[in-house]
Short mmCIF file of C-alpha atoms and ligand atoms in Angstrom, two decimals:
data_model
loop_
_atom_site.label_atom_id
_atom_site.label_comp_id
_atom_site.label_asym_id
_atom_site.label_seq_id
_atom_site.Cartn_x
_atom_site.Cartn_y
_atom_site.Cartn_z
CA MET O 564 -190.74 -21.99 14.49
CA SER O 565 -190.15 -23.20 10.85
CA ALA O 566 -189.40 -20.55 8.31
CA GLN O 567 -191.97 -21.82 5.93
CA PRO O 568 -195.45 -20.53 6.81
CA LEU O 569 -198.11 -22.75 7.94
CA VAL O 570 -200.83 -23.01 5.44
CA ILE O 571 -204.56 -22.85 6.35
CA ALA O 572 -206.95 -23.60 3.42
CA VAL O 573 -210.29 -21.52 3.81
CA PRO O 574 -213.30 -22.00 1.73
CA LYS O 575 -214.67 -19.15 -0.34
CA GLY O 576 -218.23 -18.00 0.35
CA ARG O 577 -220.69 -17.78 2.98
CA ILE O 578 -218.64 -19.51 5.80
CA GLN O 579 -216.00 -16.68 5.82
CA GLU O 580 -218.52 -14.36 7.57
CA GLU O 581 -218.82 -16.93 10.48
CA LEU O 582 -215.08 -17.81 10.45
CA ALA O 583 -213.71 -14.22 10.74
CA PRO O 584 -214.52 -13.71 14.40
CA MET O 585 -213.36 -17.16 15.08
CA PHE O 586 -210.01 -16.50 13.55
CA ARG O 587 -209.77 -13.22 15.50
CA LYS O 588 -210.33 -14.97 18.81
CA VAL O 589 -207.76 -17.49 18.17
CA GLY O 590 -205.07 -14.98 17.06
CA ILE O 591 -205.11 -15.50 13.32
CA ASN O 592 -205.13 -12.02 11.79
CA PRO O 593 -205.22 -11.90 8.15
CA GLU O 594 -204.11 -8.79 6.05
CA ASP O 595 -207.02 -6.59 5.23
CA ALA O 596 -207.27 -8.00 1.47
CA PHE O 597 -208.61 -11.40 2.94
CA PHE O 598 -211.87 -9.59 3.86
CA ASP O 599 -212.40 -7.99 0.50
CA ASP O 600 -214.69 -10.02 -1.45
CA ALA O 601 -213.60 -8.18 -4.76
CA GLU O 602 -210.04 -9.11 -4.20
CA ARG O 603 -208.49 -11.47 -6.69
CA GLN O 604 -205.41 -12.44 -4.56
CA LEU O 605 -205.61 -15.99 -3.44
CA GLN O 606 -203.11 -16.22 -0.73
CA PHE O 607 -202.91 -13.92 2.35
CA ALA O 608 -200.23 -13.38 4.86
CA CYS O 609 -201.03 -13.15 8.66
CA LYS O 610 -200.14 -10.29 11.08
CA ASP O 611 -198.02 -11.29 13.89
CA SER O 612 -197.86 -15.06 13.10
CA ASN O 613 -196.12 -17.31 10.58
CA ILE O 614 -199.53 -18.53 8.80
CA SER O 615 -200.49 -17.94 5.38
CA LEU O 616 -204.22 -18.38 4.31
CA ILE O 617 -205.33 -19.73 1.04
CA ARG O 618 -208.80 -19.05 -0.27
CA VAL O 619 -210.08 -21.89 -2.42
CA ARG O 620 -213.42 -23.65 -3.32
CA SER O 621 -215.13 -25.41 -0.46
CA PHE O 622 -214.76 -28.67 -2.61
CA ASP O 623 -211.00 -28.23 -3.01
CA VAL O 624 -210.09 -27.64 0.54
CA PRO O 625 -209.51 -31.34 1.36
CA THR O 626 -207.63 -31.74 -1.71
CA PHE O 627 -205.14 -29.17 -0.84
CA VAL O 628 -204.86 -30.39 2.78
CA ALA O 629 -204.56 -34.20 1.82
CA PHE O 630 -201.85 -33.66 -0.48
CA GLY O 631 -199.85 -31.55 2.09
CA ALA O 632 -200.12 -28.15 -0.05
CA ALA O 633 -201.99 -26.83 2.93
CA HIS O 634 -201.22 -28.08 6.57
CA ILE O 635 -204.68 -27.15 7.93
CA GLY O 636 -208.14 -26.41 6.31
CA ILE O 637 -211.82 -25.80 7.25
CA ALA O 638 -213.91 -28.01 5.39
CA GLY O 639 -217.73 -28.90 5.47
CA SER O 640 -218.55 -32.37 6.70
CA ASP O 641 -220.59 -32.61 3.16
CA VAL O 642 -217.37 -32.35 1.41
CA LEU O 643 -215.40 -34.62 3.81
CA MET O 644 -218.07 -37.31 3.35
CA GLU O 645 -217.96 -37.14 -0.63
CA PHE O 646 -214.43 -37.71 -0.79
CA ASP O 647 -213.36 -39.76 2.37
CA TYR O 648 -209.48 -39.00 2.19
CA GLN O 649 -207.53 -41.01 4.50
CA ASP O 650 -204.58 -38.62 4.75
CA LEU O 651 -206.80 -36.23 6.84
CA TYR O 652 -207.44 -36.00 10.46
CA ALA O 653 -210.56 -34.01 11.47
CA PRO O 654 -210.21 -33.24 15.17
CA LEU O 655 -212.69 -30.36 15.59
CA ASN O 656 -216.40 -29.74 14.70
CA LEU O 657 -216.20 -25.79 14.58
CA ASP O 658 -220.06 -25.70 15.09
CA ILE O 659 -220.40 -23.16 12.07
CA GLY O 660 -221.76 -23.61 8.67
CA HIS O 661 -224.62 -25.46 9.67
CA CYS O 662 -227.07 -26.66 6.92
CA ARG O 663 -228.45 -30.11 5.77
CA LEU O 664 -227.73 -32.22 2.79
CA SER O 665 -230.95 -33.14 1.47
CA VAL O 666 -233.04 -34.81 -1.21
CA ALA O 667 -235.58 -32.51 -2.90
CA GLN O 668 -238.21 -32.76 -5.69
CA PRO O 669 -240.88 -30.73 -7.34
CA GLU O 670 -243.48 -29.31 -5.02
CA ASP O 671 -246.15 -30.58 -7.14
CA LEU O 672 -244.83 -34.21 -7.29
CA LYS O 673 -247.30 -35.95 -4.98
CA ASP O 674 -245.17 -39.06 -4.06
CA THR O 675 -242.76 -38.45 -1.37
CA ASP O 676 -242.01 -42.02 -0.50
CA LEU O 677 -238.85 -42.67 -2.21
CA SER O 678 -238.84 -46.25 -0.87
CA GLN O 679 -241.28 -47.25 -3.53
CA LEU O 680 -238.72 -46.82 -6.28
CA SER O 681 -236.15 -49.16 -7.53
CA HIS O 682 -234.41 -46.59 -9.69
CA LEU O 683 -234.09 -42.53 -9.58
CA ARG O 684 -232.17 -40.03 -11.54
CA VAL O 685 -230.61 -37.27 -9.36
CA ALA O 686 -228.84 -34.04 -10.05
CA THR O 687 -226.15 -33.59 -7.50
CA LYS O 688 -222.58 -32.28 -6.68
CA TYR O 689 -222.44 -35.21 -4.25
CA PRO O 690 -222.52 -38.39 -6.54
CA ASN O 691 -220.84 -40.70 -4.12
CA ILE O 692 -222.86 -39.79 -0.88
CA THR O 693 -226.17 -39.73 -3.28
CA ARG O 694 -225.27 -43.22 -4.55
CA LYS O 695 -224.42 -44.76 -1.11
CA TYR O 696 -227.40 -43.10 0.63
CA PHE O 697 -229.92 -44.64 -2.02
CA ALA O 698 -228.12 -47.94 -2.13
CA GLU O 699 -228.85 -48.37 1.46
CA LEU O 700 -232.58 -48.08 0.53
CA GLY O 701 -232.22 -50.71 -2.19
CA ILE O 702 -232.61 -47.80 -4.82
CA GLN O 703 -230.05 -47.37 -7.74
CA ALA O 704 -229.48 -43.81 -8.19
CA GLU O 705 -228.23 -42.55 -11.45
CA CYS O 706 -226.40 -39.22 -10.82
CA ILE O 707 -226.07 -36.34 -13.20
CA LYS O 708 -222.97 -34.22 -11.64
CA LEU O 709 -223.49 -30.89 -11.69
CA ASN O 710 -221.22 -28.03 -9.82
CA GLY O 711 -224.10 -25.75 -8.98
CA ALA O 712 -227.63 -24.47 -9.92
CA MET O 713 -228.84 -28.07 -9.36
CA GLU O 714 -232.48 -26.45 -8.45
CA LEU O 715 -232.72 -25.97 -12.25
CA ALA O 716 -232.40 -29.66 -13.01
CA PRO O 717 -236.17 -30.84 -12.26
CA LYS O 718 -237.67 -27.97 -14.20
CA LEU O 719 -235.70 -28.48 -17.17
CA GLY O 720 -236.11 -32.40 -17.09
CA LEU O 721 -232.62 -33.35 -16.40
CA ALA O 722 -233.62 -35.18 -13.25
CA ARG O 723 -236.52 -35.22 -11.09
CA HIS O 724 -234.87 -35.19 -7.65
CA ILE O 725 -231.77 -33.28 -6.45
CA VAL O 726 -229.23 -33.85 -3.74
CA ASP O 727 -228.11 -30.55 -2.28
CA LEU O 728 -227.19 -28.35 0.49
CA VAL O 729 -230.44 -26.70 2.25
CA SER O 730 -229.85 -23.88 4.76
CA SER O 731 -232.66 -21.50 4.81
CA GLY O 732 -234.78 -23.37 2.23
CA LYS O 733 -235.12 -20.33 0.01
CA THR O 734 -233.37 -21.63 -2.99
CA LEU O 735 -235.49 -24.66 -3.04
CA LYS O 736 -238.80 -22.56 -2.74
CA ALA O 737 -237.77 -20.09 -5.27
CA ASN O 738 -237.23 -22.96 -7.75
CA GLY O 739 -240.62 -24.76 -6.78
CA LEU O 740 -238.85 -27.80 -5.07
CA ARG O 741 -239.37 -29.30 -1.60
CA GLU O 742 -237.09 -31.23 0.82
CA VAL O 743 -238.35 -34.69 1.15
CA LYS O 744 -235.54 -36.38 3.06
CA THR O 745 -232.48 -35.14 5.14
CA ILE O 746 -229.29 -37.23 4.43
CA ALA O 747 -226.95 -35.71 7.10
CA ASP O 748 -226.58 -32.49 9.27
CA ILE O 749 -223.65 -30.61 8.00
CA SER O 750 -221.04 -28.18 9.71
CA SER O 751 -217.51 -27.26 9.15
CA ARG O 752 -214.57 -29.07 10.45
CA LEU O 753 -211.11 -28.35 11.19
CA ILE O 754 -208.91 -30.59 9.19
CA VAL O 755 -205.26 -31.39 9.29
CA ASN O 756 -202.68 -33.19 7.12
CA ARG O 757 -201.55 -36.25 9.15
CA ALA O 758 -198.02 -36.00 7.88
CA ALA O 759 -197.93 -32.37 8.66
CA PHE O 760 -199.19 -32.84 12.27
CA LYS O 761 -195.95 -35.05 12.91
CA THR O 762 -193.53 -32.95 11.47
CA ARG O 763 -195.02 -29.53 12.81
CA SER O 764 -196.92 -30.95 15.80
CA ALA O 765 -196.17 -27.87 18.11
CA GLU O 766 -197.49 -25.33 15.88
CA ILE O 767 -200.55 -27.37 14.56
CA GLY O 768 -201.15 -28.65 17.94
CA GLY O 769 -201.15 -25.07 19.31
CA ILE O 770 -203.72 -24.16 16.71
CA ILE O 771 -206.00 -27.00 17.19
CA GLU O 772 -205.70 -26.31 21.08
CA ARG O 773 -206.73 -22.43 20.62
CA PHE O 774 -209.76 -23.49 18.41
CA ARG O 775 -210.61 -26.19 21.11
CA GLN O 776 -210.52 -23.66 24.10
CA LEU O 777 -212.71 -21.21 21.94
CA LEU O 778 -215.25 -23.96 21.35
CA GLU O 779 -215.26 -24.90 25.02
CA LYS O 780 -216.05 -21.31 26.04
CA GLY O 781 -218.96 -21.30 23.45
CA ALA O 782 -216.94 -19.32 20.66
C1 PRP K 1584 -225.81 -23.22 -1.56
C2 PRP K 1584 -226.47 -24.65 -2.03
C3 PRP K 1584 -227.95 -23.81 -2.35
C4 PRP K 1584 -228.02 -22.95 -1.54
C5 PRP K 1584 -228.95 -23.47 -0.39
O1 PRP K 1584 -225.24 -22.89 -2.55
O2 PRP K 1584 -225.87 -25.41 -3.13
O3 PRP K 1584 -227.92 -23.68 -3.97
O4 PRP K 1584 -226.99 -22.69 -0.97
O5 PRP K 1584 -229.32 -22.14 0.51
P1 PRP K 1584 -230.70 -21.72 1.05
O6 PRP K 1584 -231.35 -22.94 1.64
O7 PRP K 1584 -230.30 -20.81 2.24
O8 PRP K 1584 -231.44 -21.22 0.03
P2 PRP K 1584 -224.33 -21.52 -2.38
O9 PRP K 1584 -225.16 -20.35 -2.35
O10 PRP K 1584 -223.44 -21.87 -1.26
O11 PRP K 1584 -223.64 -21.44 -3.82
P3 PRP K 1584 -222.80 -22.51 -4.52
O12 PRP K 1584 -223.90 -22.92 -5.53
O13 PRP K 1584 -221.71 -22.03 -5.06
O14 PRP K 1584 -222.41 -23.61 -3.67
#
């Protein structure tokens, strides 16, 4: 075993709840602080293994892994689609973090047939996916990049449409919006730095295998 810990990047937020039991079942046992949301620490040791977990923003997980700062990561397929890093290998769909990436518009806007438009303005965290999706429909999307609270944009006249993640649909409803198109179904993937997979193949391959077996059993 190499002396340097194997670094796994984990996204902050909702996904942690679904990830914690999976980690336990594959033998990744973080120190207690990892489960404390109030904790300001960003890197966590694991009991009985040479693994270190880092907690980062979901959009930053592929960056840490692509540049080799982390060897492995847990990333949403939305983020992977948006950045399209070539240095990553995504061997497993972890079947957690299910949601949709969707187009939404004000509830009172009658016309839901976007194909009639030639141009539209969209507030989103996903400008690349959004431009590509609308370009394929022959629509030029002018994207206004926001990092959160997209749902405010239509009400305040920033953009009539938004592209964002939808899970229960409560956030859209609470902000007078409705989903009009699903761009993609989203779930979380295990991602690996390609170079690290070559240099530490036994350790990384072992972890992939443990997750694979867990998924085969139906988690
Ligand atoms: C996501 C997303 C929506 C919301 C949708 O944000 O950006 O705002 O969840 O979930 P719902 O359909 O169940 O209401 P999240 O709460 O993850 O926070 P973020 O804005 O920091 O991404």
